[in-house]
Coordinates of C-alpha atoms and ligand atoms in Angstrom, one line a residue:
M1 CA 52.0 36.7 -24.2
I2 CA 49.6 34.5 -22.2
I3 CA 46.4 33.2 -23.8
K4 CA 43.6 31.7 -21.6
S5 CA 42.2 28.5 -23.0
G6 CA 38.5 27.6 -22.7
A7 CA 39.1 24.1 -21.3
S8 CA 42.1 21.9 -21.0
I9 CA 43.6 18.5 -20.3
S10 CA 46.0 18.7 -17.5
G11 CA 49.8 18.5 -17.7
Y12 CA 52.7 20.7 -18.9
G13 CA 54.3 20.7 -22.3
S14 CA 56.4 23.1 -24.4
G15 CA 58.0 23.3 -27.7
K16 CA 57.9 25.0 -31.1
A17 CA 54.4 25.5 -32.7
F18 CA 53.6 23.2 -35.5
R19 CA 50.5 24.3 -37.3
L20 CA 48.5 21.4 -38.4
C21 CA 47.0 22.5 -41.6
R22 CA 43.4 21.4 -42.0
G23 CA 40.2 23.1 -43.2
N24 CA 40.2 26.0 -45.6
V25 CA 43.6 27.3 -46.3
T26 CA 43.8 31.0 -47.0
G27 CA 46.5 33.4 -47.9
T28 CA 48.8 33.7 -50.9
H29 CA 50.5 30.8 -52.6
V30 CA 54.3 30.5 -52.3
M31 CA 54.8 27.9 -55.0
S32 CA 53.3 27.1 -58.4
I33 CA 50.7 24.6 -59.0
D34 CA 53.2 22.3 -60.8
E35 CA 55.6 22.5 -57.8
A36 CA 52.8 21.7 -55.4
F37 CA 51.7 18.7 -57.4
D38 CA 55.3 17.5 -57.7
A39 CA 56.0 17.9 -54.0
E40 CA 52.9 16.0 -53.0
R41 CA 53.6 13.3 -55.6
E42 CA 57.1 12.9 -54.2
R43 CA 55.8 12.7 -50.6
L44 CA 53.1 10.2 -51.5
S45 CA 55.3 8.0 -53.6
A46 CA 57.8 7.7 -50.8
L47 CA 54.9 6.7 -48.4
S48 CA 52.9 4.5 -50.8
G49 CA 54.7 1.3 -49.8
E50 CA 53.8 1.9 -46.1
S51 CA 50.0 2.0 -46.5
D52 CA 47.2 1.5 -49.0
I53 CA 45.9 5.0 -47.9
F54 CA 48.9 6.7 -49.4
Q55 CA 48.7 4.6 -52.6
A56 CA 45.0 5.7 -52.9
H57 CA 45.9 9.3 -52.3
L58 CA 48.6 9.1 -55.0
E59 CA 46.1 7.7 -57.5
I60 CA 43.7 10.6 -56.7
L61 CA 46.5 13.1 -57.1
E62 CA 47.5 11.7 -60.5
D63 CA 44.0 11.4 -61.7
P64 CA 43.6 13.9 -64.7
M65 CA 40.2 14.7 -63.4
L66 CA 41.7 16.7 -60.4
R67 CA 44.5 18.3 -62.4
D68 CA 42.2 19.3 -65.4
S69 CA 39.7 20.8 -63.1
V70 CA 42.3 22.8 -61.2
E71 CA 43.8 24.1 -64.6
E72 CA 40.3 25.0 -65.8
H73 CA 39.6 27.1 -62.7
I74 CA 43.0 28.8 -63.0
S75 CA 42.3 29.7 -66.6
G76 CA 38.9 31.1 -65.4
G77 CA 40.9 33.6 -63.3
E78 CA 41.1 31.9 -59.9
S79 CA 44.3 31.8 -57.8
P80 CA 45.9 28.3 -57.5
L81 CA 44.6 28.1 -53.9
E82 CA 41.1 29.0 -54.9
A83 CA 41.3 26.6 -57.9
V84 CA 42.2 23.6 -55.8
A85 CA 39.4 24.4 -53.3
S86 CA 36.9 24.7 -56.2
A87 CA 38.1 21.5 -57.9
C88 CA 37.8 19.8 -54.6
S89 CA 34.3 20.8 -53.9
E90 CA 33.2 19.9 -57.5
I91 CA 34.7 16.4 -57.2
V92 CA 33.4 15.9 -53.7
S93 CA 29.8 16.9 -54.7
M94 CA 30.0 14.7 -57.8
F95 CA 31.2 11.7 -55.8
S96 CA 28.6 12.2 -53.1
T97 CA 25.7 11.8 -55.5
I98 CA 27.1 8.8 -57.4
D99 CA 25.4 5.6 -56.5
D100 CA 28.6 3.8 -55.9
E101 CA 29.6 3.0 -52.3
Y102 CA 33.3 2.8 -53.2
L103 CA 33.4 6.3 -54.8
R104 CA 31.4 7.8 -52.0
A105 CA 33.9 6.5 -49.5
R106 CA 36.7 8.2 -51.5
V107 CA 35.3 11.7 -50.6
D108 CA 37.4 12.0 -47.5
D109 CA 40.5 10.9 -49.5
V110 CA 39.8 13.6 -52.1
K111 CA 39.5 16.2 -49.4
D112 CA 42.7 15.0 -47.8
V113 CA 44.6 15.2 -51.0
C114 CA 43.3 18.6 -51.8
R115 CA 44.0 19.9 -48.3
N116 CA 47.6 18.8 -48.6
L117 CA 47.9 20.5 -52.0
E118 CA 46.5 23.7 -50.5
C119 CA 48.9 23.5 -47.6
R120 CA 51.8 23.0 -50.0
L121 CA 50.7 26.0 -52.1
A122 CA 50.4 28.2 -49.0
G123 CA 53.8 27.1 -47.7
K124 CA 52.3 25.3 -44.6
S125 CA 53.1 21.8 -43.8
S126 CA 50.3 19.4 -44.4
G127 CA 51.2 18.3 -40.9
V128 CA 49.8 14.8 -40.8
L129 CA 53.1 12.9 -40.7
D130 CA 56.4 14.6 -40.2
I131 CA 55.9 16.3 -36.8
P132 CA 59.2 17.6 -35.4
D133 CA 60.3 16.2 -32.1
G134 CA 58.8 18.0 -29.1
A135 CA 56.4 20.0 -31.1
V136 CA 53.2 21.7 -29.8
V137 CA 50.6 20.9 -32.4
V138 CA 48.4 23.9 -33.1
A139 CA 45.2 23.3 -35.1
D140 CA 41.6 24.4 -35.6
E141 CA 40.5 20.9 -34.6
V142 CA 42.2 17.5 -34.4
F143 CA 40.3 14.5 -35.6
P144 CA 40.9 10.8 -34.7
S145 CA 42.2 10.2 -38.2
D146 CA 44.8 13.0 -37.6
T147 CA 46.1 11.5 -34.3
S148 CA 46.3 8.0 -35.9
R149 CA 48.7 9.4 -38.5
M150 CA 51.0 11.2 -36.0
D151 CA 53.8 9.9 -34.0
L152 CA 52.4 11.0 -30.6
S153 CA 55.7 10.5 -28.8
K154 CA 56.9 13.6 -30.7
V155 CA 54.0 15.8 -29.5
S156 CA 54.5 17.7 -26.3
A157 CA 51.1 19.5 -26.3
F158 CA 48.0 20.2 -28.4
V159 CA 46.4 23.6 -28.8
T160 CA 43.1 23.8 -30.6
R161 CA 40.4 26.3 -31.4
K162 CA 37.6 23.8 -31.3
G163 CA 36.8 20.6 -29.5
S164 CA 35.8 19.6 -25.9
V165 CA 37.6 17.7 -23.2
T166 CA 35.8 14.5 -24.2
S167 CA 36.8 14.8 -27.9
H168 CA 39.0 11.9 -28.9
V169 CA 42.2 13.9 -29.2
C170 CA 41.8 14.8 -25.5
I171 CA 41.2 11.2 -24.6
I172 CA 44.2 9.9 -26.5
A173 CA 46.4 12.8 -25.3
G174 CA 45.2 12.5 -21.7
A175 CA 46.1 8.8 -21.6
R176 CA 49.6 9.7 -22.7
G177 CA 50.0 12.6 -20.3
I178 CA 50.0 15.1 -23.2
P179 CA 48.3 18.4 -22.2
V180 CA 45.7 19.9 -24.5
A181 CA 44.4 23.5 -24.5
L182 CA 41.0 23.9 -26.2
G183 CA 39.1 27.0 -27.3
V184 CA 42.3 29.0 -28.0
D185 CA 42.5 31.8 -30.4
I186 CA 45.1 30.1 -32.5
D187 CA 45.5 33.0 -34.9
K188 CA 47.8 34.4 -32.3
I189 CA 50.3 31.6 -32.7
A190 CA 52.6 31.4 -35.7
E191 CA 54.5 28.4 -37.0
G192 CA 57.7 28.1 -35.0
D193 CA 56.6 30.3 -32.1
Y194 CA 57.8 28.9 -28.7
V195 CA 54.7 27.8 -26.9
I196 CA 54.1 26.5 -23.4
V197 CA 50.9 24.8 -22.4
N198 CA 49.9 24.7 -18.7
G199 CA 46.9 22.4 -18.9
D200 CA 46.2 22.7 -15.1
A201 CA 45.8 26.5 -15.3
S202 CA 44.2 26.5 -18.8
E203 CA 47.0 28.8 -20.0
V204 CA 49.0 29.0 -23.1
A205 CA 52.2 31.1 -23.2
V206 CA 53.4 32.2 -26.6
N207 CA 57.1 33.3 -26.9
P208 CA 57.1 33.8 -23.0
S209 CA 59.1 36.4 -21.2
E210 CA 61.7 35.3 -18.7
D211 CA 59.2 35.9 -15.9
E212 CA 56.5 34.0 -17.6
L213 CA 58.8 31.1 -18.2
Q214 CA 59.9 31.0 -14.6
K215 CA 56.2 31.0 -13.4
F216 CA 55.4 28.1 -15.7
E217 CA 58.5 26.1 -14.5
E218 CA 57.5 26.6 -10.9
C219 CA 53.9 25.3 -11.6
R220 CA 55.3 22.4 -13.4
R221 CA 57.6 21.4 -10.6
V222 CA 54.9 21.6 -8.0
N223 CA 52.5 19.6 -10.2
E224 CA 55.0 16.9 -11.0
G225 CA 56.0 16.4 -7.4
E226 CA 56.0 12.8 -6.5
L227 CA 52.8 11.3 -5.1
E228 CA 53.0 7.9 -3.4
I229 CA 51.6 5.2 -5.7
I230 CA 49.0 3.0 -4.0
R231 CA 49.1 -0.5 -5.4
E232 CA 46.2 -2.0 -3.4
A233 CA 42.5 -1.3 -3.8
V234 CA 41.1 1.6 -1.7
E235 CA 37.9 1.7 0.4
Y236 CA 35.4 4.4 0.9
R237 CA 33.3 3.8 4.1
G238 CA 34.0 0.1 4.0
H239 CA 33.1 -0.3 0.3
I240 CA 35.9 -1.2 -2.1
V241 CA 36.2 1.2 -5.0
N242 CA 38.6 0.0 -7.7
V243 CA 40.5 2.6 -9.6
Y244 CA 41.2 1.3 -13.1
G245 CA 43.0 2.9 -16.0
N246 CA 41.7 3.6 -19.5
A247 CA 43.9 2.5 -22.4
G248 CA 44.0 2.7 -26.2
S249 CA 47.2 0.6 -26.6
V250 CA 49.4 -1.9 -24.8
E251 CA 51.7 0.9 -23.8
D252 CA 48.8 2.7 -22.1
V253 CA 48.1 -0.5 -20.2
A254 CA 51.7 -0.7 -19.0
K255 CA 51.6 3.0 -17.9
A256 CA 48.3 2.6 -16.0
I257 CA 49.5 -0.5 -14.1
A258 CA 52.8 1.3 -13.3
A259 CA 50.7 4.1 -11.8
G260 CA 49.0 1.7 -9.5
A261 CA 45.8 0.9 -11.4
D262 CA 43.7 -2.0 -10.1
G263 CA 43.3 -3.1 -13.7
I264 CA 42.0 -1.7 -17.0
G265 CA 38.4 -0.5 -16.9
L266 CA 38.3 0.4 -20.6
F267 CA 40.6 -0.8 -23.4
R268 CA 39.4 1.2 -26.5
T269 CA 40.2 -1.3 -29.2
E270 CA 39.1 1.0 -32.0
F271 CA 42.4 3.0 -31.4
V272 CA 44.3 -0.2 -32.2
F273 CA 42.3 -0.6 -35.4
M274 CA 42.7 3.0 -36.4
G275 CA 46.5 2.7 -36.1
S276 CA 46.5 0.0 -38.7
D277 CA 45.9 0.2 -42.5
K278 CA 43.8 -2.9 -42.6
Y279 CA 41.5 -4.7 -40.3
P280 CA 43.8 -6.7 -38.0
T281 CA 43.5 -10.5 -38.2
E282 CA 42.4 -12.7 -35.3
E283 CA 46.1 -13.6 -34.7
E284 CA 47.2 -9.9 -34.7
Q285 CA 44.4 -8.9 -32.3
F286 CA 45.1 -12.0 -30.1
A287 CA 48.8 -11.0 -29.8
I288 CA 47.8 -7.5 -28.6
Y289 CA 45.1 -8.5 -26.2
R290 CA 47.3 -11.3 -24.8
E291 CA 50.1 -8.9 -24.1
A292 CA 47.7 -6.5 -22.4
A293 CA 46.3 -9.4 -20.3
L294 CA 49.7 -10.5 -19.3
L295 CA 50.6 -7.0 -18.2
C296 CA 47.4 -6.9 -16.0
G297 CA 48.1 -10.3 -14.4
D298 CA 45.2 -11.0 -12.0
R299 CA 43.8 -7.5 -12.4
P300 CA 40.8 -7.2 -14.8
L301 CA 41.4 -6.2 -18.4
T302 CA 38.2 -4.8 -19.8
I303 CA 38.3 -5.0 -23.6
R304 CA 35.7 -2.9 -25.3
T305 CA 34.7 -4.2 -28.7
M306 CA 35.3 -1.7 -31.4
D307 CA 33.3 1.5 -31.1
I308 CA 33.6 2.7 -34.7
G309 CA 31.1 5.2 -36.1
G310 CA 30.3 8.7 -34.7
D311 CA 33.5 10.6 -35.2
K312 CA 35.6 7.5 -35.5
A313 CA 36.1 5.9 -39.0
L314 CA 38.3 3.1 -40.3
P315 CA 39.8 3.9 -43.7
Y316 CA 39.4 0.2 -44.7
L317 CA 35.7 -0.1 -43.6
S318 CA 33.4 1.6 -46.0
M319 CA 30.4 3.2 -44.3
E320 CA 27.3 4.9 -45.7
P321 CA 27.5 8.7 -45.2
E322 CA 25.1 9.6 -42.4
D323 CA 23.4 12.9 -41.5
N324 CA 23.8 12.2 -37.8
P325 CA 26.7 9.8 -37.3
F326 CA 26.5 9.9 -33.5
L327 CA 22.9 8.7 -33.8
G328 CA 23.8 6.3 -36.6
V329 CA 25.5 2.9 -37.2
R330 CA 28.0 3.2 -34.3
G331 CA 29.4 0.8 -31.7
I332 CA 27.5 -2.5 -31.3
R333 CA 25.2 -1.5 -34.1
L334 CA 28.1 -1.6 -36.6
C335 CA 29.4 -4.9 -35.1
L336 CA 26.0 -6.6 -35.4
A337 CA 25.7 -5.4 -39.0
N338 CA 29.2 -6.8 -39.7
P339 CA 29.2 -10.1 -37.7
D340 CA 32.2 -11.5 -39.6
L341 CA 34.4 -8.6 -38.4
F342 CA 32.9 -8.8 -35.0
K343 CA 33.6 -12.5 -34.7
I344 CA 37.3 -12.0 -35.5
Q345 CA 37.6 -9.6 -32.6
L346 CA 35.5 -11.8 -30.2
K347 CA 37.5 -14.9 -31.0
A348 CA 40.8 -13.0 -30.3
I349 CA 39.4 -11.7 -27.0
L350 CA 38.1 -15.2 -26.0
R351 CA 41.6 -16.7 -26.7
A352 CA 43.4 -13.9 -24.8
G353 CA 41.1 -14.7 -21.8
T354 CA 43.2 -17.7 -21.0
F355 CA 46.2 -15.4 -20.3
G356 CA 44.6 -13.2 -17.6
N357 CA 41.4 -11.8 -16.1
V358 CA 39.8 -10.6 -19.3
R359 CA 36.3 -9.1 -19.6
I360 CA 34.3 -8.1 -22.7
L361 CA 32.5 -4.7 -22.8
I362 CA 29.9 -3.7 -25.4
P363 CA 29.6 -0.1 -26.4
M364 CA 26.4 1.8 -27.3
V365 CA 24.0 -0.7 -25.9
T366 CA 20.3 0.3 -26.1
S367 CA 18.4 -3.0 -25.5
V368 CA 18.3 -6.5 -24.0
G369 CA 18.0 -7.8 -27.5
E370 CA 21.4 -6.5 -28.5
I371 CA 23.0 -8.3 -25.5
L372 CA 21.2 -11.5 -26.3
R373 CA 22.4 -11.4 -29.9
V374 CA 26.0 -10.7 -28.7
R375 CA 25.7 -13.7 -26.4
E376 CA 24.6 -15.9 -29.3
I377 CA 27.5 -14.7 -31.4
I378 CA 29.9 -15.4 -28.6
E379 CA 28.6 -18.9 -28.4
E380 CA 29.1 -19.3 -32.2
C381 CA 32.7 -18.1 -31.7
K382 CA 33.3 -20.6 -28.9
A383 CA 32.0 -23.4 -31.1
E384 CA 34.3 -22.3 -34.0
L385 CA 37.3 -22.0 -31.6
S386 CA 36.6 -25.5 -30.2
S387 CA 36.5 -27.1 -33.7
E388 CA 39.7 -25.2 -34.6
G389 CA 41.4 -26.7 -31.5
K390 CA 42.1 -23.3 -30.0
E391 CA 42.0 -22.7 -26.3
F392 CA 39.7 -20.0 -24.9
A393 CA 38.2 -18.7 -21.7
A394 CA 34.7 -20.1 -21.6
G395 CA 33.3 -18.1 -18.7
I396 CA 34.5 -14.6 -19.8
P397 CA 32.4 -11.9 -18.2
L398 CA 30.3 -9.7 -20.5
G399 CA 29.5 -6.1 -19.6
A400 CA 27.4 -3.3 -21.1
M401 CA 28.4 0.3 -21.5
V402 CA 25.6 2.5 -20.2
E403 CA 26.0 5.5 -22.4
T404 CA 22.6 5.9 -24.0
P405 CA 19.4 7.0 -22.2
A406 CA 17.8 3.8 -23.4
S407 CA 20.3 1.7 -21.5
V408 CA 19.5 3.7 -18.4
F409 CA 15.8 3.3 -18.6
A410 CA 16.0 -0.4 -19.7
G411 CA 18.8 -0.8 -17.1
A412 CA 16.9 -3.1 -14.8
S413 CA 16.3 -5.7 -17.5
I414 CA 19.7 -5.3 -19.2
A415 CA 21.4 -5.8 -15.7
E416 CA 19.8 -9.3 -15.6
K417 CA 21.7 -10.3 -18.8
V418 CA 25.1 -8.9 -18.2
D419 CA 27.9 -9.4 -15.6
F420 CA 28.7 -5.7 -15.1
F421 CA 27.9 -2.1 -16.1
S422 CA 30.3 0.6 -17.1
I423 CA 28.9 4.1 -17.4
G424 CA 30.2 6.1 -20.3
T425 CA 29.6 9.6 -19.1
N426 CA 31.1 11.1 -22.2
D427 CA 28.3 9.8 -24.4
L428 CA 25.7 9.6 -21.7
T429 CA 26.0 13.4 -21.1
Q430 CA 25.7 14.2 -24.8
Y431 CA 22.7 12.0 -25.4
I432 CA 20.9 13.0 -22.2
M433 CA 21.6 16.7 -22.7
A434 CA 21.1 16.6 -26.5
A435 CA 24.5 18.4 -26.7
D436 CA 27.2 17.3 -29.1
R437 CA 30.3 16.3 -27.0
G438 CA 32.6 18.0 -29.5
N439 CA 30.7 21.2 -30.1
S440 CA 32.1 24.1 -28.0
G441 CA 28.9 26.1 -28.9
V442 CA 26.9 23.9 -26.5
S443 CA 29.6 23.2 -24.0
Q444 CA 27.6 25.0 -21.2
L445 CA 24.9 22.3 -21.7
Y446 CA 27.4 19.4 -22.1
N447 CA 28.0 18.9 -18.4
P448 CA 28.0 15.6 -16.5
K449 CA 27.3 17.5 -13.3
N450 CA 23.9 18.4 -14.6
P451 CA 21.3 16.9 -12.3
A452 CA 19.7 15.0 -15.2
V453 CA 23.0 13.1 -15.8
K454 CA 23.7 12.6 -12.1
N455 CA 20.2 11.2 -11.6
A456 CA 20.8 8.8 -14.5
V457 CA 24.1 7.7 -12.9
G458 CA 22.2 7.1 -9.6
M459 CA 19.6 4.9 -11.4
V460 CA 22.3 2.9 -13.1
V461 CA 24.0 2.1 -9.8
S462 CA 20.8 1.0 -8.1
N463 CA 19.7 -1.1 -11.1
A464 CA 23.1 -2.8 -11.1
H465 CA 23.1 -3.4 -7.3
N466 CA 19.5 -4.7 -7.4
A467 CA 20.6 -7.2 -10.0
G468 CA 23.7 -8.2 -8.0
I469 CA 26.2 -6.8 -10.5
K470 CA 28.8 -4.0 -10.2
A471 CA 28.7 -0.6 -11.8
G472 CA 31.7 1.6 -12.7
V473 CA 32.4 4.8 -14.6
C474 CA 34.9 4.9 -17.5
G475 CA 34.0 8.3 -18.9
E476 CA 36.3 11.3 -18.4
A477 CA 34.1 12.6 -15.5
A478 CA 35.6 9.8 -13.3
S479 CA 39.0 11.7 -13.4
D480 CA 37.4 14.9 -12.0
P481 CA 38.1 14.8 -8.2
E482 CA 34.8 16.6 -7.4
Y483 CA 32.8 14.2 -9.6
A484 CA 34.7 11.2 -8.3
E485 CA 33.5 12.2 -4.8
F486 CA 29.9 12.3 -6.0
L487 CA 30.4 8.9 -7.7
V488 CA 31.8 7.1 -4.6
E489 CA 29.0 8.6 -2.5
T490 CA 26.5 7.2 -4.9
G491 CA 28.0 3.7 -4.3
I492 CA 30.0 3.3 -7.5
D493 CA 32.2 0.2 -7.6
S494 CA 35.0 1.5 -9.8
L495 CA 36.4 4.5 -11.6
S496 CA 38.4 4.2 -14.7
I497 CA 40.9 7.0 -15.3
S498 CA 42.5 8.2 -18.6
A499 CA 45.6 10.0 -17.4
P500 CA 47.9 7.6 -15.5
R501 CA 49.2 10.4 -13.3
L502 CA 45.7 11.0 -11.9
I503 CA 45.3 7.4 -10.8
P504 CA 47.3 7.9 -7.5
V505 CA 45.5 11.3 -7.1
I506 CA 42.1 9.6 -7.2
K507 CA 43.1 6.7 -5.0
H508 CA 44.4 9.2 -2.3
L509 CA 41.2 11.1 -2.5
I510 CA 39.0 8.1 -2.0
R511 CA 41.1 6.9 0.9
K512 CA 40.8 10.2 2.6
Ligands
PEP601 C1 32.1 7.3 -22.9 O1 31.3 7.6 -23.8 O2 32.1 7.8 -21.8 C2 33.2 6.4 -23.2 C3 34.0 6.0 -22.2 O3 33.4 6.0 -24.5 P1 34.1 6.9 -25.6 O4 34.6 8.2 -25.0 O5 35.1 6.1 -26.2 O6 32.9 7.2 -26.5
MG602 MG1 31.2 6.3 -25.5

């Protein structure tokens, strides 16, 4: 059976379906409530030494409040699955109203614990950890917290019902060459079905016939045919257009460089933070950034300061619940509100700067004032590093992400205060079009090709060039050959690409 997907991230992957259990679990229970609690207790106890998250989950599981509430609902006539769901929503609504930041931050942990209990009861794997080798992960939606708890080297493809190509699962998967099929009717796929994802044709084959299997194989072989890797910068009508790679880890940096990237246009450091169970120290961050800088050599390594907020949370950073997280304390706003955390990261970047061609990039900029404040904090960091006797790169370039309408309209003044612009078309599109980047219901509006977004890009490029600085694009649109053509014609100075295998494709295209 072939299912058409709504959108996809290119590439080929196949394997047995692994249904990631999240959201409401329905159906009948296959074990008793005692067995479900015991199984989860055993799993969490085994993991509790690995991370504080699992220790916290174990405490919630063992808290009599949860167990008593479940028992009460069962005595009231509910099935074990219904009882866990009811107990969960009761505890969640109770925690949400309590005037205690710590307890409010535990709401997601309670949901996680209850979801895993429900999955156990329904005989479905809770799916956040033990993914079988080569699996195709099938889910309603995959959140950043899910990917951070998966061993992605075991995932051969993702198939989801919801999400858009700029959702973070797609960004992470694209960087690793893992195909993603979105907008798929996942009810047609059962646990253990053999699934093939052809991300280039937006097709998913479930338990394919011999013929279907052969067709997929042919497409894969044509697609994966060798393309010459271009190691030097390419020109379009005499203007150099650098083709960089996007990265979320040191491994991604290595892959992009191997694919001929002229450097890294966007190193998303929040993915480094999300993979850790505590905020990494200055030394830990320094070691990562230094390794990435060494891999890049003379090529630029653009390190974006953490872009937490929106749909990206850190388990160890408590944040006030927000009605509109994408319009809330996100990116530079969060860093300026937590200068101590911000300074740890800036100091690590400044130190790594002595090992290569490192640049700092600030996300979610809306005003000149934010840039001036960042510059002040960088100066404080330099003074501290000097007094600690640590070496650092004093003249490290500072760039602004242009991904809010405010940064487009205030672009002429912001350009005077920064060394480069990097346009984040993923967010710029959602904020200009007022269309959530992860909501498939508004995906027809969420389009970087809309003239409103294209005009904004044109304004950013001229503001940058008038101020004598360069402008690049690091959003996913840069990887779309048609859009890349528009960008180079607009005079863009660089494109930063998520999937390493597309780097030679885009370089060949520009050269033509
Ligand atoms: C963007 O918004 O285009 C971008 C590159 O940043 P992120 O996708 O990480 O929000
Ligand atoms: Mg962004």
